[in-house]
XYZ file of C-alpha atoms in Angstrom:
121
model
C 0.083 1.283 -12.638
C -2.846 2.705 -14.715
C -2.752 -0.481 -17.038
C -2.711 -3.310 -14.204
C -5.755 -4.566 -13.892
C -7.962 -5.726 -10.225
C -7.448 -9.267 -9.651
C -8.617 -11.378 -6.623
C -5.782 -13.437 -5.332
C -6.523 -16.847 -6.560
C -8.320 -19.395 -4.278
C -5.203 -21.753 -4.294
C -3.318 -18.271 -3.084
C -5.810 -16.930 -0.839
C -4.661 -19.420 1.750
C -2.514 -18.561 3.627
C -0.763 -15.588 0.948
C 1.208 -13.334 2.939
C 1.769 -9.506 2.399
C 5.594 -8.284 3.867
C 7.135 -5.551 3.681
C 10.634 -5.297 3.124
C 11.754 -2.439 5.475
C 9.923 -2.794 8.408
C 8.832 -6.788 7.368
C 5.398 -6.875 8.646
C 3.471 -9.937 7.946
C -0.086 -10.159 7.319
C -2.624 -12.489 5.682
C -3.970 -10.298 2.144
C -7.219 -11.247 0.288
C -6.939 -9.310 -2.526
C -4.423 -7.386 -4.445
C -5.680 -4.611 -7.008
C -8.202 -1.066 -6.136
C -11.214 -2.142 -5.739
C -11.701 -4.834 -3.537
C -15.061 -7.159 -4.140
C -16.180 -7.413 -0.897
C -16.343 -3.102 -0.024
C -17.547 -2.063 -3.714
C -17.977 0.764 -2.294
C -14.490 1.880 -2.203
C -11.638 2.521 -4.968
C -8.552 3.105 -3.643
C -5.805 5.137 -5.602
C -2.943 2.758 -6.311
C -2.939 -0.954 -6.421
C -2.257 -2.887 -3.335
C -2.735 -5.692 -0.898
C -5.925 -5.665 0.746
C -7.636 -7.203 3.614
C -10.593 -7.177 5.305
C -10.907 -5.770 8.772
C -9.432 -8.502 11.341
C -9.806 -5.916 14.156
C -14.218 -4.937 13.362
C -17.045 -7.112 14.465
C -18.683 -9.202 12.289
C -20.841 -6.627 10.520
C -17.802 -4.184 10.125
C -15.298 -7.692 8.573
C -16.112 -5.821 4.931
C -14.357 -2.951 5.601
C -11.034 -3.110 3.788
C -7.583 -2.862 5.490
C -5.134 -1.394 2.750
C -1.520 -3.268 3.938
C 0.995 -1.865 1.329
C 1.724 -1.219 -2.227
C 4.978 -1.532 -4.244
C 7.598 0.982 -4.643
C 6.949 2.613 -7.867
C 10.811 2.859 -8.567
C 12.435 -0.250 -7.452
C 9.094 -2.112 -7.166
C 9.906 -3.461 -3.301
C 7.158 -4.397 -1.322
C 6.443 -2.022 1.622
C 3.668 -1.054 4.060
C 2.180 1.824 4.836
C 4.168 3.165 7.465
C 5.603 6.776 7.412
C 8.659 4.579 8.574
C 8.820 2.355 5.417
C 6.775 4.323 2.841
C 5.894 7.837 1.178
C 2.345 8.368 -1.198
C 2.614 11.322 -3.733
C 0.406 10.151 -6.738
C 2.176 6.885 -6.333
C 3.867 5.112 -3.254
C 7.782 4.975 -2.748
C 9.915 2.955 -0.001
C 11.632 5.915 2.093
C 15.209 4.701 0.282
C 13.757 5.917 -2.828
C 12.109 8.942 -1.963
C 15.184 9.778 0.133
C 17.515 9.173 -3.358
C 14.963 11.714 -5.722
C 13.267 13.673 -2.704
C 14.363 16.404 -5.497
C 12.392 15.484 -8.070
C 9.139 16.021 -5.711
C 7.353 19.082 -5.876
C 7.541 21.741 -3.197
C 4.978 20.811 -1.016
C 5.710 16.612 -1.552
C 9.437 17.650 -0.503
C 8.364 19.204 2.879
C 5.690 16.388 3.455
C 8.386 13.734 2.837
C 11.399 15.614 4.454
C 9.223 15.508 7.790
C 8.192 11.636 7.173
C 12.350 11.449 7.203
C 12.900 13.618 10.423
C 14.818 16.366 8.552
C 13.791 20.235 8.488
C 12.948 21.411 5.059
């Protein structure tokens, strides 16, 4: 994802644009879609995803941003961030995935995600 570039959903979009994810299939309005969202400058987050601001803060806390969900880096689904529907080691995976190549994680990523998936390591 290191070429995509920030982009703020587009005004005809931003109406109504829906993040879901595709295990669990939480819905939720998103206002932006990319690291660094324009209204919390402040913060970069590490993969690219769908952003929104705070619905839960008062009005001086609305700018804080709410990261929803990324996509699978592998199969590029949609997915939240849930330990139930999604695993981040340097990128995100759905749990299907990361289940399918929980081999090809290191060590430490293996025991994180093996507990995220109920098993002993």
């Amino acid at each position: 994802m290191d070429s995509s570039v920030d982009k703020v959903v587009p005004e005809k979009a931003s109406r109504g644009t829906i993040f879901t994810c595709n295990l669990c299939k939480l819905e939720a309005r998103f206002d932006y879609l990319g690291r660094r969202p324009p209204f919390a400058p402040h913060i970069a987050f590490l993969e690219d995803g769908y952003i929104c601001r705070d619905p839960f803060g008062s009005s001086s806390s609305s700018q804080r941003p709410l990261f929803l969900g990324s996509a699978c880096s592998l199969c590029h689904a949609t997915v939240c961030c849930s330990l139930s529907c999604s695993f981040f080691f340097a990128k995100r995976f759905c749990l299907p995935c990361a289940r399918q190549n929980v081999a090809a994680f290191c060590p430490e990523a293996q025991a994180e995600l093996l507990k995220a998936l109920g098993a002993k390591p």
